[in-house]
Amino acid sequence: MNRRKFLQNTALSGLGLSVGATALANDLKPDNQNMDMNPDNYPLVIATWHVPNATKKAWETLENGGSALDAVEKGCNAEEEDLANNSVGYGGRPDRDGHVTLDACLMDDKGNYGSVVFMQNIVHAISVARKVMEETPHVLLAGKGAEEFAVSQGFKRMNLLTDSAKKDWEEWKIKSEYKPIINIENHDTIGMLAMDKDGNLSGGCTTSGLAYKMHGRVGDSPIIGSGLFVDNEVGAATATGLGEEVLKTVGSFLIVELMRQGRSPQQACEEAVNRIMKKQPNRQDFQVGYIAVNKKGEIGAYSIHKGFSYQLYQNGKNENIKPGFYLDGK
Ligand code: ASP
């Protein structure tokens, strides 16, 4: 190669490199620079299942000047206290040994996260998760340690097993069929995402987990990236359903990363369900549902089975909406 050719080649590859580097730099721009925000769409609150009281509470919290994090905490508290909800907090179904064990987490717009897993005797698990986030150098506390920490923070111990949940459990014990029940039609774990008037996002998730699970079992709901993920530059997602499947595919993180790459919240939720079903082509006896919101305040939701719904409080309207589902027409 003569010197002229060598210089030409070097110049060209240099050019290639610099074009490539510019493209890369564009890709690596903070994602909110690539996403126009749309203030017509927020504030908003979205939650898994039919939970109008919870979204109302969250919406009111935003209206009274609370942050998105305050909104999800208060909204989730409403379900934790609600005896009619058999999958969250007080009135939650016990594990197969008769213990109500709670999992919860929340995440704010700065990427802070707090979580409790396998905690007993304290109704407001999501508020304890917030204390873990704000008052300790840790992100996750489990079991007795979480309960003792809660008490040290002023939470009161109480028996979470109601008479009616106990009666159902006693009936279940007659056969003791170890087949954790996943609600396909009814409301379940609450996962909630809120966007404040400035478009800042937070999320929370709280549950008593699968009914009659093994003692010690923890699902996706309190695990960052699985039951919940928030990235204030991109969007947020949360899950409900069979936690084992959500954990294996890190569903909520997957949805946020797909949105980062340009998918709409709807496309991202569908892809996360597809990933699960690709690995389980012959298993259709479980439900998973996702909801997501991006930085523009656009919404997505999708599940495996019919029966999943989400509650959306936006533009002053509190609505329950049934999204599309994977098994439709299959
Ligand atoms: N995802 C929860 C868990 O696996 C259960 C649910 O959403 O019903 O613990």
Coordinates of C-alpha atoms and ligand atoms in Angstrom, one line a residue:
M1 CA 0.0 0.0 0.0
N2 CA 1.5 3.3 -1.0
R3 CA 1.5 6.2 1.4
R4 CA -1.3 8.0 -0.4
K5 CA -3.6 5.1 -0.3
F6 CA -2.8 4.5 3.3
L7 CA -3.6 8.1 4.2
Q8 CA -6.9 7.8 2.2
N9 CA -7.9 4.6 4.0
T10 CA -7.0 6.1 7.3
A11 CA -9.1 9.2 6.6
L12 CA -12.0 7.1 5.5
S13 CA -12.0 4.8 8.5
G14 CA -11.6 7.9 10.7
L15 CA -14.7 9.3 9.0
G16 CA -16.5 6.0 9.6
L17 CA -15.5 6.1 13.2
S18 CA -16.6 9.6 13.7
V19 CA -20.0 9.0 12.0
G20 CA -20.4 5.9 14.1
A21 CA -19.4 7.8 17.2
T22 CA -22.0 10.5 16.5
A23 CA -24.7 7.9 16.0
L24 CA -23.7 6.2 19.3
A25 CA -23.7 9.6 21.1
N26 CA -27.2 10.2 19.8
D27 CA -28.3 6.8 21.0
L28 CA -26.8 7.6 24.4
K29 CA -28.5 11.0 24.7
P30 CA -30.6 11.1 27.9
D31 CA -33.8 9.4 26.8
N32 CA -36.1 12.2 27.7
Q33 CA -34.4 14.3 25.1
N34 CA -35.7 11.8 22.5
M35 CA -39.2 11.8 23.9
D36 CA -41.4 14.8 23.7
M37 CA -43.5 15.2 26.8
N38 CA -47.2 15.9 26.6
P39 CA -48.6 17.8 29.6
D40 CA -52.1 17.2 28.3
N41 CA -51.7 13.6 29.4
Y42 CA -50.8 14.2 33.1
P43 CA -51.1 14.1 36.0
L44 CA -52.3 10.5 35.8
V45 CA -52.6 7.5 38.0
I46 CA -52.8 3.9 36.7
A47 CA -53.2 0.7 38.7
T48 CA -53.7 -3.0 38.1
W49 CA -57.2 -4.4 38.4
H50 CA -60.5 -2.7 39.4
V51 CA -59.3 -0.4 42.2
P52 CA -61.3 2.9 41.8
N53 CA -60.8 3.9 45.5
A54 CA -57.1 3.4 45.3
T55 CA -56.7 5.6 42.2
K56 CA -59.0 8.2 43.6
K57 CA -56.9 8.4 46.8
A58 CA -53.8 8.7 44.7
W59 CA -55.3 11.4 42.4
E60 CA -56.5 13.4 45.4
T61 CA -53.0 13.2 46.9
L62 CA -51.5 14.7 43.7
E63 CA -54.2 17.3 43.6
N64 CA -53.4 18.3 47.2
G65 CA -49.8 18.9 46.2
G66 CA -48.4 15.5 47.1
S67 CA -45.6 13.9 45.0
A68 CA -46.1 11.0 42.7
L69 CA -44.4 8.9 45.4
D70 CA -46.9 10.1 48.0
A71 CA -49.7 9.3 45.6
V72 CA -48.7 5.7 45.0
E73 CA -48.1 5.2 48.7
K74 CA -51.6 6.5 49.7
G75 CA -53.3 4.7 46.8
C76 CA -51.7 1.4 47.7
N77 CA -52.6 2.0 51.4
A78 CA -56.2 2.2 50.4
E79 CA -56.1 -1.4 49.1
E80 CA -54.0 -2.7 52.0
E81 CA -56.8 -1.6 54.3
D82 CA -59.6 -2.9 52.2
L83 CA -61.0 -6.1 53.5
A84 CA -62.7 -6.9 50.2
N85 CA -59.3 -7.2 48.5
N86 CA -58.1 -10.8 49.3
S87 CA -54.6 -10.4 47.8
V88 CA -53.3 -7.3 49.6
G89 CA -52.7 -6.4 53.2
Y90 CA -55.5 -6.9 55.8
G91 CA -57.8 -9.7 54.6
G92 CA -55.1 -11.1 52.3
R93 CA -55.2 -14.9 51.9
P94 CA -52.6 -16.7 54.0
D95 CA -49.9 -19.1 52.9
R96 CA -50.6 -22.9 53.2
D97 CA -49.6 -22.8 56.9
G98 CA -52.1 -20.0 57.7
H99 CA -49.7 -17.0 57.8
V100 CA -50.4 -13.8 55.9
T101 CA -47.1 -12.7 54.6
L102 CA -46.7 -9.4 52.7
D103 CA -44.4 -8.2 49.9
A104 CA -44.2 -4.5 48.8
C105 CA -42.0 -2.0 47.1
L106 CA -41.9 1.4 45.7
M107 CA -39.5 3.4 43.5
D108 CA -39.3 7.2 42.9
D109 CA -38.3 9.5 40.1
K110 CA -34.7 9.7 41.3
G111 CA -34.3 5.9 41.0
N112 CA -34.6 5.3 44.8
Y113 CA -36.1 2.0 45.8
G114 CA -37.3 0.4 49.0
S115 CA -38.8 -3.0 49.7
V116 CA -40.1 -5.4 52.3
V117 CA -40.5 -9.1 51.7
F118 CA -42.1 -11.9 53.7
M119 CA -43.3 -9.5 56.4
Q120 CA -46.0 -10.4 58.8
N121 CA -48.4 -8.5 61.2
I122 CA -48.1 -5.0 59.7
V123 CA -50.8 -3.9 57.4
H124 CA -49.2 -1.0 55.5
A125 CA -46.3 -2.9 53.9
I126 CA -45.8 -0.2 51.2
S127 CA -45.3 2.4 53.9
V128 CA -42.7 0.3 55.6
A129 CA -41.0 -0.1 52.2
R130 CA -40.9 3.7 52.0
K131 CA -39.3 3.9 55.4
V132 CA -36.7 1.3 54.3
M133 CA -35.9 3.5 51.3
E134 CA -35.8 6.8 53.3
E135 CA -34.5 5.8 56.7
T136 CA -32.0 3.0 56.2
P137 CA -28.9 2.6 54.1
H138 CA -30.5 -0.5 52.6
V139 CA -33.2 -1.2 49.9
L140 CA -34.8 -4.5 51.1
L141 CA -35.7 -5.9 54.5
A142 CA -37.2 -9.4 55.0
G143 CA -39.3 -11.2 57.5
K144 CA -38.9 -10.6 61.2
G145 CA -36.3 -7.9 60.5
A146 CA -38.7 -6.0 58.4
E147 CA -41.4 -6.4 61.0
E148 CA -39.2 -5.2 63.9
F149 CA -38.0 -2.3 61.8
A150 CA -41.6 -1.4 61.1
V151 CA -42.4 -1.4 64.8
S152 CA -39.4 0.7 65.5
Q153 CA -40.8 3.2 63.1
G154 CA -44.1 3.4 64.9
F155 CA -46.2 0.9 62.9
K156 CA -48.6 -1.2 65.0
R157 CA -48.6 -5.0 64.9
M158 CA -52.0 -6.6 64.1
N159 CA -53.4 -10.0 63.1
L160 CA -53.9 -9.8 59.3
L161 CA -55.8 -13.1 59.0
T162 CA -59.5 -12.2 58.9
D163 CA -62.2 -14.7 59.9
S164 CA -63.3 -15.0 56.4
A165 CA -59.8 -15.6 55.0
K166 CA -59.3 -18.2 57.8
K167 CA -62.5 -20.0 56.9
D168 CA -61.5 -20.2 53.2
W169 CA -58.0 -21.5 54.2
E170 CA -59.6 -24.1 56.5
E171 CA -61.7 -25.3 53.6
W172 CA -58.7 -25.4 51.3
K173 CA -56.8 -27.5 53.9
I174 CA -59.3 -30.3 53.6
K175 CA -57.8 -31.3 50.3
S176 CA -54.6 -29.2 50.7
E177 CA -54.1 -29.3 47.0
Y178 CA -50.8 -27.5 46.5
K179 CA -51.7 -25.5 43.5
P180 CA -51.3 -21.8 44.2
I181 CA -54.4 -20.0 43.0
I182 CA -53.9 -17.3 40.6
N183 CA -56.8 -15.0 40.1
I184 CA -57.6 -14.7 36.5
E185 CA -60.8 -12.7 36.8
N186 CA -60.6 -10.9 40.1
H187 CA -58.5 -8.1 41.4
D188 CA -55.2 -9.0 42.9
T189 CA -51.9 -7.5 43.7
I190 CA -52.0 -3.8 43.3
G191 CA -49.3 -2.3 41.1
M192 CA -49.7 1.5 40.7
L193 CA -47.8 4.1 38.6
A194 CA -48.3 7.9 39.1
M195 CA -47.1 10.9 37.1
D196 CA -47.3 14.3 38.7
K197 CA -48.2 17.6 37.0
D198 CA -44.6 18.0 36.0
G199 CA -44.4 14.6 34.4
N200 CA -42.3 13.0 37.2
L201 CA -43.0 9.3 37.7
S202 CA -43.1 7.0 40.7
G203 CA -44.5 3.5 41.3
G204 CA -45.5 1.0 44.0
C205 CA -46.6 -2.6 44.3
T206 CA -48.1 -4.4 47.3
T207 CA -49.4 -7.9 47.8
S208 CA -50.0 -10.9 50.0
G209 CA -48.8 -13.0 47.1
L210 CA -50.2 -16.2 45.9
A211 CA -52.9 -17.7 48.0
Y212 CA -51.7 -20.9 49.9
K213 CA -48.2 -20.5 48.7
M214 CA -45.3 -22.3 50.5
H215 CA -44.3 -20.6 53.7
G216 CA -41.4 -18.3 52.8
R217 CA -42.3 -17.9 49.2
V218 CA -41.7 -14.4 47.8
G219 CA -43.0 -13.3 44.4
D220 CA -42.1 -10.6 41.8
S221 CA -44.0 -7.8 43.5
P222 CA -41.3 -6.5 45.8
I223 CA -38.4 -7.2 43.5
I224 CA -37.1 -4.3 41.5
G225 CA -37.2 -4.8 37.8
S226 CA -39.7 -7.7 38.1
G227 CA -42.9 -6.4 39.8
L228 CA -42.0 -2.8 39.3
F229 CA -39.5 -0.5 37.6
V230 CA -39.4 3.2 37.2
D231 CA -37.0 5.2 35.1
N232 CA -38.0 8.9 35.1
E233 CA -36.3 9.5 31.8
V234 CA -38.2 6.8 30.0
G235 CA -41.3 5.5 31.8
A236 CA -42.5 2.9 34.3
A237 CA -44.1 -0.5 34.4
T238 CA -45.6 -2.9 37.0
A239 CA -46.9 -6.4 37.0
T240 CA -49.5 -8.7 38.5
G241 CA -50.1 -12.4 38.2
L242 CA -47.9 -15.5 38.6
G243 CA -44.7 -13.9 40.1
E244 CA -42.5 -16.8 39.2
E245 CA -43.0 -16.1 35.5
V246 CA -42.5 -12.3 35.9
L247 CA -39.3 -12.9 37.9
K248 CA -37.8 -15.2 35.2
T249 CA -38.2 -12.6 32.5
V250 CA -37.6 -9.5 34.7
G251 CA -40.8 -8.2 33.2
S252 CA -41.0 -4.6 34.4
F253 CA -37.4 -3.7 33.6
L254 CA -37.8 -5.3 30.2
I255 CA -40.8 -3.1 29.4
V256 CA -39.0 0.1 30.5
E257 CA -35.9 -0.9 28.4
L258 CA -38.1 -1.6 25.4
M259 CA -39.7 1.8 25.7
R260 CA -36.2 3.3 26.0
Q261 CA -35.5 1.7 22.6
G262 CA -38.6 3.4 21.1
R263 CA -41.4 0.9 21.6
S264 CA -44.7 2.3 22.8
P265 CA -45.9 1.3 26.2
Q266 CA -48.5 -1.0 24.5
Q267 CA -45.9 -2.7 22.3
A268 CA -43.5 -3.1 25.2
C269 CA -46.2 -4.8 27.4
E270 CA -47.1 -7.1 24.6
E271 CA -43.5 -8.1 24.0
A272 CA -43.1 -8.8 27.8
V273 CA -46.1 -11.2 27.7
N274 CA -44.8 -12.8 24.5
R275 CA -41.4 -13.5 26.1
I276 CA -43.2 -15.5 28.9
M277 CA -45.4 -17.4 26.5
K278 CA -42.6 -18.3 24.1
K279 CA -41.0 -20.2 27.0
Q280 CA -44.2 -21.8 28.1
P281 CA -46.0 -22.7 24.8
N282 CA -48.0 -25.5 26.4
R283 CA -48.9 -23.9 29.7
Q284 CA -51.9 -21.6 29.8
D285 CA -53.1 -22.1 33.4
F286 CA -51.7 -18.9 34.8
Q287 CA -52.2 -15.2 34.4
V288 CA -49.8 -12.3 34.1
G289 CA -50.8 -8.7 33.4
Y290 CA -48.6 -5.6 32.8
I291 CA -49.3 -1.9 32.8
A292 CA -46.9 0.8 31.6
V293 CA -46.7 4.5 31.1
N294 CA -44.0 6.4 29.1
K295 CA -42.7 9.9 29.6
K296 CA -45.4 11.3 27.2
G297 CA -48.1 10.0 29.5
E298 CA -49.1 7.3 27.0
I299 CA -50.4 4.1 28.5
G300 CA -50.0 0.4 27.7
A301 CA -51.5 -2.8 29.2
Y302 CA -51.6 -6.5 28.2
S303 CA -52.2 -9.8 29.9
I304 CA -52.2 -13.5 29.0
H305 CA -55.8 -14.2 29.8
K306 CA -59.0 -12.4 29.5
G307 CA -60.2 -10.9 32.8
F308 CA -57.4 -8.5 33.5
S309 CA -58.3 -4.8 33.8
Y310 CA -56.6 -1.6 34.9
Q311 CA -57.8 1.5 36.6
L312 CA -56.9 4.8 35.0
Y313 CA -57.4 8.2 36.5
Q314 CA -56.6 10.9 33.9
N315 CA -58.1 14.2 32.9
G316 CA -60.4 14.0 35.9
K317 CA -61.9 10.6 34.9
N318 CA -61.5 7.4 36.9
E319 CA -62.1 4.5 34.5
N320 CA -61.7 0.8 34.5
I321 CA -60.4 -0.5 31.2
K322 CA -60.0 -4.0 29.8
P323 CA -56.9 -4.3 27.7
G324 CA -56.1 -6.9 24.9
F325 CA -54.8 -10.3 25.9
Y326 CA -52.4 -12.9 24.4
L327 CA -54.9 -15.8 24.2
D328 CA -57.5 -13.7 22.3
G329 CA -58.5 -15.9 19.3
K330 CA -55.8 -18.5 20.1
Ligands
ASP1 N1 -47.6 -11.2 41.5 C1 -48.0 -11.6 42.8 C2 -47.1 -12.7 43.3 O1 -46.7 -13.5 42.5 C3 -49.4 -12.2 42.8 C4 -50.4 -11.5 42.1 O2 -50.2 -10.5 41.4 O3 -51.5 -11.9 42.3 O4 -46.8 -12.7 44.5

